[in-house]
Short mmCIF file of the C-alpha atoms (twelve columns), coordinates in Angstrom:
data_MODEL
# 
_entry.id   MODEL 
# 
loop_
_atom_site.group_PDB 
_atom_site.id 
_atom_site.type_symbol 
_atom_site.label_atom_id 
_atom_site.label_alt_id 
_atom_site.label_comp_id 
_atom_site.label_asym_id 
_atom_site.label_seq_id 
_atom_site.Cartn_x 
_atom_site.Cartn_y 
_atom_site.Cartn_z 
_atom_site.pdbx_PDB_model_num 
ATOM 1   C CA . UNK A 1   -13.679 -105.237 -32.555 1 
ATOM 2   C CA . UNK A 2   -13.507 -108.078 -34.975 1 
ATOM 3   C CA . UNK A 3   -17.749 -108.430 -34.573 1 
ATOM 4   C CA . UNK A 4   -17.945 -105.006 -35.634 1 
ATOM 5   C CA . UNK A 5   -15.658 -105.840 -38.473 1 
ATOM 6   C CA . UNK A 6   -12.754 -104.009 -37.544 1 
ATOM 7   C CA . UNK A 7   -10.109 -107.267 -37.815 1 
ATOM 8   C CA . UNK A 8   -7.423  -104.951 -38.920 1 
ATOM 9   C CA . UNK A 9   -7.520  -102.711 -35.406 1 
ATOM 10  C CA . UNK A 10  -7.968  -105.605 -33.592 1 
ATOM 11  C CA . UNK A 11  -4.726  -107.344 -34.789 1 
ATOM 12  C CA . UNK A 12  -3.128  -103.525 -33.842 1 
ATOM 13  C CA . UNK A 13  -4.461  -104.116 -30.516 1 
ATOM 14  C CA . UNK A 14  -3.599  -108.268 -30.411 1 
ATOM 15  C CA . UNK A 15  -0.138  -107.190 -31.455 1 
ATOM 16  C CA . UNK A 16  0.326   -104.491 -28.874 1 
ATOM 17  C CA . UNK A 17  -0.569  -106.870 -26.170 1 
ATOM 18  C CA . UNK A 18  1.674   -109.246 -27.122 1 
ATOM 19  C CA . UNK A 19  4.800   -106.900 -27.994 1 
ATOM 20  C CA . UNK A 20  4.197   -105.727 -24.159 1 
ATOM 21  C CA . UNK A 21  4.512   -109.343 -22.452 1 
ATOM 22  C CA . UNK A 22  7.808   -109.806 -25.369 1 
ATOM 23  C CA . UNK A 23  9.426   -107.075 -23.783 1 
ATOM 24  C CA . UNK A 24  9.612   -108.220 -20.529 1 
ATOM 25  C CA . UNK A 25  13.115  -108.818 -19.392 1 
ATOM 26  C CA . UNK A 26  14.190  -108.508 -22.836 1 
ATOM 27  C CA . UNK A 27  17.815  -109.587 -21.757 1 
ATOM 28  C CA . UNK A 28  16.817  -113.007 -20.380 1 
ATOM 29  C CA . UNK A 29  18.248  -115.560 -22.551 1 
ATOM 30  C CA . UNK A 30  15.177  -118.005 -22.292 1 
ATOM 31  C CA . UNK A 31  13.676  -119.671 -25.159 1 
ATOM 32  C CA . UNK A 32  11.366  -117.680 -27.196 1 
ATOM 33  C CA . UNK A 33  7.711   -119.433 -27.675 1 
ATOM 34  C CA . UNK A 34  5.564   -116.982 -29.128 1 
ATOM 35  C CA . UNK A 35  8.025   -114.572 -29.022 1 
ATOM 36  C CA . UNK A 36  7.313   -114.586 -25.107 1 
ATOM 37  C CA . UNK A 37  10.189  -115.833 -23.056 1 
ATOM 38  C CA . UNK A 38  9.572   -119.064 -21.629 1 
ATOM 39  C CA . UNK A 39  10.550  -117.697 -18.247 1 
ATOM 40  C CA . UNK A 40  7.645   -115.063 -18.023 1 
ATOM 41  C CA . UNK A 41  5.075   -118.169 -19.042 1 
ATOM 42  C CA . UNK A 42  6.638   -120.286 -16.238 1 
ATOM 43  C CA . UNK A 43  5.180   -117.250 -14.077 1 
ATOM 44  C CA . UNK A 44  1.792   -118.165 -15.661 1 
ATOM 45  C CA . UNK A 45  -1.269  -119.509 -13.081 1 
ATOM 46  C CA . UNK A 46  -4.210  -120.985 -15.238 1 
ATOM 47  C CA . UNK A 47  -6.244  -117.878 -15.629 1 
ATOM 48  C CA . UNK A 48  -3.520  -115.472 -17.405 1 
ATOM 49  C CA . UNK A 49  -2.258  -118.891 -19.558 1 
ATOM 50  C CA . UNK A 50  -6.140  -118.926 -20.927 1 
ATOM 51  C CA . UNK A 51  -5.981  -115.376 -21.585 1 
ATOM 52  C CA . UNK A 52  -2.859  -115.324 -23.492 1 
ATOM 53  C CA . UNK A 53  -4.387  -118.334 -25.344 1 
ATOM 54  C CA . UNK A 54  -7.230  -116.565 -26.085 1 
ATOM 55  C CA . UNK A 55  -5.195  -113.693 -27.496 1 
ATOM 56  C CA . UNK A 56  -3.772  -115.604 -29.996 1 
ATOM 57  C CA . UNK A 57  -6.394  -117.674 -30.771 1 
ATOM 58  C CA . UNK A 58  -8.163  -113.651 -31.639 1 
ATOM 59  C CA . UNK A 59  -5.494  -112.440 -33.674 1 
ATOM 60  C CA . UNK A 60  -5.832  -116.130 -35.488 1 
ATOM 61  C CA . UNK A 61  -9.203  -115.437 -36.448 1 
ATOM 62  C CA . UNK A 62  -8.688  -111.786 -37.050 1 
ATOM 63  C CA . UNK A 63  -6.159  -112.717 -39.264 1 
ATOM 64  C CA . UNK A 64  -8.096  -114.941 -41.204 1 
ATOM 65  C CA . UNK A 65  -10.841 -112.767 -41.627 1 
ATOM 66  C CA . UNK A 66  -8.173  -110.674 -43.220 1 
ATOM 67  C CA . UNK A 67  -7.007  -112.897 -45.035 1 
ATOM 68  C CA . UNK A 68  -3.416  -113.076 -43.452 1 
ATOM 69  C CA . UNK A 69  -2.618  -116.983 -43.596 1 
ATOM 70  C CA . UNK A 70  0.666   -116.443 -42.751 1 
ATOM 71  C CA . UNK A 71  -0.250  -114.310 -39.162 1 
ATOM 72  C CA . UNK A 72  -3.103  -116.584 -38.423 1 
ATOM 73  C CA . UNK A 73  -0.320  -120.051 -38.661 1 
ATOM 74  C CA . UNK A 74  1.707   -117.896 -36.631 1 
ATOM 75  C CA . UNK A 75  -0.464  -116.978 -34.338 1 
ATOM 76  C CA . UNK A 76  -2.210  -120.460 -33.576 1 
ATOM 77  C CA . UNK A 77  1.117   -122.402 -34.069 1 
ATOM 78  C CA . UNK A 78  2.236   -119.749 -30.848 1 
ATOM 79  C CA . UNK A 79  -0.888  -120.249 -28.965 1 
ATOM 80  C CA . UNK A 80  -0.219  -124.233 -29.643 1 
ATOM 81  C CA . UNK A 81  3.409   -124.080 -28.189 1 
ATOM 82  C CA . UNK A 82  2.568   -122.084 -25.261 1 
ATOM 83  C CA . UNK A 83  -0.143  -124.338 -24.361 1 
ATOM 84  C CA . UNK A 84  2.349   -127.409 -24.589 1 
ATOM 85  C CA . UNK A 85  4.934   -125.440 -22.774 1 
ATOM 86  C CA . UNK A 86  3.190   -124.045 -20.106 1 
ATOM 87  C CA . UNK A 87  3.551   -125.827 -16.544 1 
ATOM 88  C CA . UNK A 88  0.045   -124.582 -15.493 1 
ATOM 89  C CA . UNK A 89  -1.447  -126.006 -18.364 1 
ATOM 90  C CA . UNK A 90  -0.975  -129.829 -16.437 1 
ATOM 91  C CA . UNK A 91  -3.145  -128.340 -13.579 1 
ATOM 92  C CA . UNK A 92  -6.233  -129.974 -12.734 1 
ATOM 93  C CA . UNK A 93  -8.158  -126.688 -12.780 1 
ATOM 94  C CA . UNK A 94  -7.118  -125.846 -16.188 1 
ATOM 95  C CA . UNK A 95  -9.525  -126.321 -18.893 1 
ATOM 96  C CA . UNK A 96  -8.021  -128.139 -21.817 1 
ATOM 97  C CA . UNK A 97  -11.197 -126.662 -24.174 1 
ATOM 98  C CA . UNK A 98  -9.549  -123.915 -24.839 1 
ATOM 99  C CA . UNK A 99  -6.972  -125.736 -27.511 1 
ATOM 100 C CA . UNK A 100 -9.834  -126.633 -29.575 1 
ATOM 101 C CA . UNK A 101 -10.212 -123.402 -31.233 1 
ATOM 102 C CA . UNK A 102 -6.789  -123.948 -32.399 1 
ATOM 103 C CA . UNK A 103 -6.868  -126.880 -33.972 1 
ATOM 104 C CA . UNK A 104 -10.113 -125.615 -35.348 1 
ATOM 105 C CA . UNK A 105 -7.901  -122.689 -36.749 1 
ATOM 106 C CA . UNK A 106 -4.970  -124.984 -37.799 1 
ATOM 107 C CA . UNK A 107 -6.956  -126.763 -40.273 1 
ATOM 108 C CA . UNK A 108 -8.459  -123.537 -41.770 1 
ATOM 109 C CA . UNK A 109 -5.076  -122.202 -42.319 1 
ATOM 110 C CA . UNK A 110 -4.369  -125.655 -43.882 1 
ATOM 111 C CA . UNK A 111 -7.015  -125.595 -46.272 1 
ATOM 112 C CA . UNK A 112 -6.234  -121.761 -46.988 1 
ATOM 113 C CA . UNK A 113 -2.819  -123.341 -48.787 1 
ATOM 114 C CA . UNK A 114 -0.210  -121.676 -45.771 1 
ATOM 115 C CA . UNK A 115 0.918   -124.839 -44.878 1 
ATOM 116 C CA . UNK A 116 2.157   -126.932 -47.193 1 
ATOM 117 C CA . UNK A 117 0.595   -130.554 -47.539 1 
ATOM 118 C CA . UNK A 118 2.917   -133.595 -47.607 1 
ATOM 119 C CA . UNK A 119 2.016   -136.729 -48.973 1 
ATOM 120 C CA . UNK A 120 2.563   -138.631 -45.571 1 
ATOM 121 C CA . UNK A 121 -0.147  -135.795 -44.411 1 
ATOM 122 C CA . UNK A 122 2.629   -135.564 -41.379 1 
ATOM 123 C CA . UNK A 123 1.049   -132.369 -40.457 1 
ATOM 124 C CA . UNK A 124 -2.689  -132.982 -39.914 1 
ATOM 125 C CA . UNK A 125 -1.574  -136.596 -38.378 1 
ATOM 126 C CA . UNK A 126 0.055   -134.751 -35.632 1 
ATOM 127 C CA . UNK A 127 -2.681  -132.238 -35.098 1 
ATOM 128 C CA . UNK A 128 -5.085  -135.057 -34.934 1 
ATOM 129 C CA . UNK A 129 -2.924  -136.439 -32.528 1 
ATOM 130 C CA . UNK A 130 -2.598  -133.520 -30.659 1 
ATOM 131 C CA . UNK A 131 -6.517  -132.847 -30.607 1 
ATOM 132 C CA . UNK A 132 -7.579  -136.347 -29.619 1 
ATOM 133 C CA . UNK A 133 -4.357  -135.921 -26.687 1 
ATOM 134 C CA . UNK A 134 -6.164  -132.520 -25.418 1 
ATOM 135 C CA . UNK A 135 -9.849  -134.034 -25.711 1 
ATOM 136 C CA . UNK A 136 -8.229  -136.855 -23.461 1 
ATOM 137 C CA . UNK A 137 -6.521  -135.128 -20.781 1 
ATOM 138 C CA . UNK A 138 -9.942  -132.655 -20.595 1 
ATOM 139 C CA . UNK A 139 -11.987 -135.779 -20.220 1 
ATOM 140 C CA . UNK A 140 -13.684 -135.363 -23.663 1 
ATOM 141 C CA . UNK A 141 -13.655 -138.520 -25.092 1 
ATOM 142 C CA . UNK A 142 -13.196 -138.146 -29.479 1 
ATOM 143 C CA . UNK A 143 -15.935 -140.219 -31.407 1 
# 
């Protein structure tokens, strides 16, 4: 959808796929990360953690497109916690690639103004940290 230009129907559909996996046992008191209880994403094998990732790394970029800073930090900053959260993701077979299109997306939100910029640049030193952490464990060595 979003090649053909259509960004705003395919944030309809991004956001119908993920209200579906929020309301899944909508009475368990797990912690929230993406609005997805932390239980269902312990349920996770590699394959549907890269899909959800890829979901919100979509609705990121369709965001974006839109102009939306505030749903595209939302929706990367998700796709970031997830990824940190999920057990799966420390599986051998997991490919670690996929979190580069989120830092990737972090920093364009950044420079969009969503995200405020401290002097101690706190932020992008922790992404950084984060990126060269993900290029590491996927054997990707950072120049």
């Amino acid at each position: 959808l979003m090649i053909l230009g259509l960004n705003s129907q395919a944030i309809l559909l991004y956001d119908d796929v993920l209200n579906a996996l929020e309301q899944i046992s909508p009475f368990d008191s797990a912690k929230k990360l993406g609005g997805i209880r932390s239980s269902i994403i312990d349920t996770f094998d590699t394959n549907h953690l890269e899909l959800l990732i890829k979901v919100y790394i979509s609705m990121g970029k369709a965001c974006c497109n839109m102009g939306l800073g505030e749903g595209a930090r939302d929706a990367y900053q998700s796709a970031l916690d997830i990824l940190d959260y999920a057990p799966c993701a420390s599986d051998k077979e997991f490919d670690r690639s996929i979190s580069f299109p989120i830092f990737s997306g972090l920093f364009v939100v950044l420079k969009m103004g969503i995200i405020d910029k401290e002097e101690s640049c706190s932020f992008e030193k922790d992404i950084c940290k984060r990126f060269v952490e993900q290029a590491r464990l996927n054997n990707d060595p950072v120049h």
